[in-house]
Tab-separated table of C-alpha atoms in Angstrom:
chain	number	residue	atom	x	y	z
A	15	MET	CA	15.681	-104.414	40.592
A	16	THR	CA	19.342	-104.468	41.303
A	17	GLU	CA	21.479	-105.572	38.422
A	18	MET	CA	23.258	-108.931	39.109
A	19	GLU	CA	27.046	-108.837	39.329
A	20	PRO	CA	28.990	-110.605	36.584
A	21	ARG	CA	29.883	-114.206	37.369
A	22	THR	CA	33.676	-114.437	37.553
A	23	ARG	CA	35.560	-117.513	36.350
A	24	TRP	CA	36.854	-117.870	39.840
A	25	SER	CA	33.372	-118.601	40.953
A	26	GLU	CA	33.244	-121.486	38.462
A	27	VAL	CA	36.555	-123.043	39.137
A	28	SER	CA	36.970	-122.368	42.898
A	29	GLY	CA	35.223	-125.489	44.127
A	30	GLY	CA	32.405	-123.738	46.026
A	31	PRO	CA	32.067	-123.725	49.702
A	32	GLY	CA	35.163	-123.831	51.565
A	33	ALA	CA	37.282	-122.715	48.624
A	34	ALA	CA	38.498	-119.672	50.500
A	35	THR	CA	39.734	-121.463	53.456
A	36	ALA	CA	41.486	-124.260	51.226
A	37	TYR	CA	42.999	-121.562	49.094
A	38	GLN	CA	44.579	-119.881	52.228
A	39	GLN	CA	45.747	-123.239	53.640
A	40	ARG	CA	47.795	-123.873	50.464
A	41	PHE	CA	49.786	-120.767	51.283
A	42	ASP	CA	50.005	-121.541	54.962
A	43	ASP	CA	51.377	-124.982	54.070
A	44	LEU	CA	53.977	-123.516	51.722
A	45	ALA	CA	54.978	-120.885	54.443
A	46	ALA	CA	55.370	-123.710	57.014
A	47	LYS	CA	57.714	-125.463	54.764
A	48	GLY	CA	59.929	-122.398	54.642
A	49	MET	CA	58.982	-121.283	51.133
A	50	ASP	CA	58.684	-117.560	50.420
A	51	ILE	CA	55.158	-116.665	49.587
A	52	HIS	CA	55.556	-113.002	49.367
A	53	GLY	CA	57.122	-112.419	45.949
A	54	GLU	CA	54.426	-109.952	44.869
A	55	ALA	CA	54.938	-107.849	48.068
A	56	ALA	CA	58.684	-107.769	47.252
A	57	PHE	CA	58.096	-106.668	43.644
A	58	VAL	CA	55.801	-103.931	45.049
A	59	ALA	CA	58.667	-102.787	47.303
A	60	SER	CA	61.258	-102.769	44.344
A	61	LEU	CA	59.029	-100.252	42.615
A	62	MET	CA	57.802	-98.050	45.490
A	63	SER	CA	58.885	-97.533	49.038
A	64	PRO	CA	56.355	-97.228	51.914
A	65	PRO	CA	54.273	-95.469	52.949
A	66	VAL	CA	52.246	-95.106	49.632
A	67	ARG	CA	48.690	-96.070	48.945
A	68	VAL	CA	48.258	-99.569	47.239
A	69	LEU	CA	45.090	-101.234	45.859
A	70	ASP	CA	45.266	-105.011	46.118
A	71	ALA	CA	42.577	-105.691	43.345
A	72	GLY	CA	41.335	-109.253	43.525
A	73	CYS	CA	43.018	-109.621	47.041
A	74	GLY	CA	41.545	-113.119	47.794
A	75	THR	CA	42.248	-113.960	51.380
A	76	GLY	CA	44.700	-111.069	51.659
A	77	ARG	CA	48.120	-112.663	51.416
A	78	VAL	CA	49.600	-109.767	49.556
A	79	ALA	CA	47.753	-106.961	51.187
A	80	ILE	CA	48.568	-108.149	54.680
A	81	GLN	CA	52.173	-108.246	53.820
A	82	LEU	CA	52.187	-104.810	52.358
A	83	THR	CA	50.383	-103.444	55.520
A	84	ALA	CA	53.031	-105.075	57.528
A	85	LEU	CA	55.751	-103.474	55.441
A	86	GLY	CA	54.180	-99.991	56.059
A	87	TYR	CA	52.081	-99.556	53.013
A	88	HIS	CA	48.476	-98.190	53.200
A	89	CYS	CA	46.860	-101.091	51.590
A	90	THR	CA	43.137	-101.563	50.493
A	91	GLY	CA	42.126	-105.131	49.439
A	92	VAL	CA	39.252	-105.628	47.022
A	93	ASP	CA	37.520	-108.809	45.959
A	94	ALA	CA	34.210	-110.088	44.636
A	95	ASP	CA	34.147	-113.273	46.677
A	96	ALA	CA	32.397	-112.657	50.167
A	97	ALA	CA	34.170	-115.695	51.557
A	98	MET	CA	37.591	-114.646	50.585
A	99	ILE	CA	36.987	-111.154	52.060
A	100	GLU	CA	35.644	-112.860	55.401
A	101	VAL	CA	38.950	-114.874	55.721
A	102	ALA	CA	40.981	-111.835	54.942
A	103	GLU	CA	39.069	-109.724	57.733
A	104	GLN	CA	39.755	-112.385	60.080
A	105	ARG	CA	43.462	-112.511	59.383
A	106	ASP	CA	44.075	-108.787	59.497
A	107	PRO	CA	41.405	-106.397	60.806
A	108	SER	CA	43.967	-103.461	60.424
A	109	THR	CA	43.964	-103.639	56.646
A	110	THR	CA	40.886	-102.066	54.738
A	111	TRP	CA	38.925	-104.732	53.004
A	112	VAL	CA	36.076	-104.139	50.523
A	113	ARG	CA	33.803	-106.605	48.653
A	114	GLN	CA	33.204	-105.311	45.159
A	115	ASP	CA	33.400	-106.652	41.584
A	116	LEU	CA	36.437	-105.043	39.982
A	117	SER	CA	34.648	-104.343	36.781
A	118	ARG	CA	32.491	-102.051	38.749
A	119	LEU	CA	34.999	-100.722	41.302
A	120	GLN	CA	33.835	-97.557	42.999
A	121	LEU	CA	35.940	-96.621	46.082
A	122	ARG	CA	35.795	-93.616	48.292
A	123	SER	CA	39.630	-93.270	47.835
A	124	GLN	CA	40.505	-92.771	44.259
A	125	ALA	CA	44.165	-91.805	44.528
A	126	PHE	CA	46.358	-94.962	44.888
A	127	GLU	CA	49.994	-94.737	43.768
A	128	MET	CA	49.848	-98.359	42.871
A	129	ALA	CA	47.418	-101.073	41.941
A	130	VAL	CA	48.355	-104.924	42.043
A	131	LEU	CA	46.632	-107.670	40.512
A	132	ALA	CA	48.106	-110.930	41.632
A	133	GLY	CA	47.138	-114.559	41.673
A	134	ASN	CA	45.572	-114.832	38.207
A	135	VAL	CA	43.130	-112.152	38.752
A	136	ILE	CA	42.924	-111.296	35.041
A	137	PRO	CA	42.102	-114.667	33.558
A	138	LEU	CA	39.663	-115.289	36.453
A	139	LEU	CA	37.624	-112.123	35.735
A	140	ALA	CA	34.123	-112.698	34.398
A	141	PRO	CA	34.097	-112.978	30.679
A	142	GLY	CA	33.796	-109.723	28.798
A	143	THR	CA	34.829	-107.438	31.686
A	144	LEU	CA	38.631	-107.133	31.220
A	145	LEU	CA	38.509	-103.563	29.635
A	146	SER	CA	35.933	-102.308	32.229
A	147	THR	CA	38.114	-103.750	35.059
A	148	VAL	CA	41.232	-102.072	33.779
A	149	GLU	CA	39.336	-98.849	33.246
A	150	ARG	CA	37.763	-98.835	36.785
A	151	ILE	CA	41.233	-99.683	38.431
A	152	ALA	CA	42.975	-97.029	36.444
A	153	ALA	CA	40.230	-94.517	37.541
A	154	HIS	CA	41.380	-95.163	41.197
A	155	LEU	CA	45.148	-94.324	40.329
A	156	GLN	CA	46.591	-90.912	40.848
A	157	PRO	CA	48.464	-89.382	37.869
A	158	GLY	CA	51.740	-91.302	37.532
A	159	GLY	CA	50.360	-94.251	39.290
A	160	VAL	CA	51.440	-97.799	38.471
A	161	LEU	CA	49.444	-100.813	37.480
A	162	VAL	CA	51.121	-104.236	38.106
A	163	ALA	CA	49.438	-107.486	36.897
A	164	GLY	CA	50.946	-111.009	37.048
A	165	PHE	CA	49.011	-113.851	35.492
A	166	GLY	CA	49.543	-117.216	33.880
A	167	LEU	CA	49.480	-117.720	30.042
A	168	ASP	CA	49.163	-121.423	29.717
A	169	ALA	CA	47.335	-124.204	31.323
A	170	ALA	CA	50.403	-125.158	33.668
A	171	HIS	CA	50.101	-121.661	35.274
A	172	LEU	CA	46.356	-121.370	35.513
A	173	PRO	CA	43.652	-123.179	37.681
A	174	GLN	CA	42.156	-126.113	35.950
A	175	GLY	CA	39.358	-125.079	33.768
A	176	CYS	CA	40.496	-121.554	33.480
A	177	PRO	CA	40.910	-120.265	29.883
A	178	VAL	CA	43.961	-118.295	28.860
A	179	THR	CA	43.618	-114.499	28.399
A	180	PRO	CA	46.067	-113.567	25.831
A	181	LEU	CA	48.697	-111.057	26.942
A	182	ALA	CA	47.830	-108.864	23.768
A	183	ASP	CA	44.365	-108.650	25.126
A	184	TYR	CA	45.482	-107.301	28.410
A	185	ASP	CA	47.924	-104.815	26.823
A	186	ARG	CA	45.162	-103.607	24.453
A	187	ALA	CA	42.940	-102.860	27.429
A	188	CYS	CA	45.779	-100.979	29.174
A	189	GLU	CA	46.402	-99.081	25.994
A	190	VAL	CA	42.772	-98.185	25.420
A	191	THR	CA	42.559	-96.983	29.148
A	192	GLY	CA	45.523	-94.683	28.612
A	193	LEU	CA	48.139	-96.681	30.521
A	194	THR	CA	51.618	-96.687	29.184
A	195	PHE	CA	53.721	-99.923	28.988
A	196	VAL	CA	56.782	-99.775	31.080
A	197	ARG	CA	58.230	-103.247	31.449
A	198	ARG	CA	57.558	-106.992	31.759
A	199	HIS	CA	59.093	-109.848	33.571
A	200	GLY	CA	58.596	-113.677	33.483
A	201	ALA	CA	57.793	-113.901	37.195
A	202	TRP	CA	57.442	-111.857	40.350
A	203	ASP	CA	61.175	-112.374	41.192
A	204	ARG	CA	61.898	-110.186	38.179
A	205	THR	CA	62.929	-113.149	35.924
A	206	ALA	CA	63.715	-111.985	32.386
A	207	TRP	CA	60.564	-112.035	30.134
A	208	HIS	CA	60.637	-113.938	26.877
A	209	GLU	CA	57.970	-114.390	24.298
A	210	GLY	CA	56.184	-117.732	24.697
A	211	GLY	CA	56.744	-117.804	28.515
A	212	GLY	CA	54.001	-119.178	30.574
A	213	TYR	CA	53.725	-116.314	33.071
A	214	ALA	CA	53.950	-112.597	32.829
A	215	VAL	CA	54.335	-109.732	35.344
A	216	SER	CA	53.474	-106.404	33.514
A	217	VAL	CA	54.050	-102.889	34.752
A	218	HIS	CA	52.010	-100.154	33.156
A	219	ARG	CA	51.941	-96.430	34.081
A	220	LEU	CA	49.210	-93.711	34.060
A	221	PRO	CA	50.592	-90.463	32.627
A	222	ASP	CA	51.259	-87.586	34.899
């Protein structure tokens, strides 16, 4: 018997059928109003220039990965939600898309220069899978590779019904995995971080 995949918090708060299309539509509407929806990709570009290999872990409908591909990065998007991956594949067949749970991540390519977790991936993981998720992502980084994660730290920055994952828990998972803290920002636009902030973008690095 195949072991069941852990049930992510996203599956509990997403709203069920149609959630992937609705999720993407929100960003399409923002873009149509002239808003910049590519802060995460710009942040990646500030750290490493293309062409390098980037893992978009918890890629959703592919907003970040598609932009990175357009900028010249070799990007692979991974998500546990089949509907999200289906939308991503329809939007950009040129990017590599994989449906897998991040806590069990096993890709053929295990030498990414960078992994990115955007869109509240961390707090939306299945309960009890934070450490295994960080471990599996780190296992796919090459020596010296960088892990970037941005997520909300209060109700105002999280989907309704999603509990807070303390920043200390994430830092501890990175430390146990062997990742070294580099720096932290208060948003993807590199706003200065301050204790008690409602959002954090953290950069960790795997030793050479």
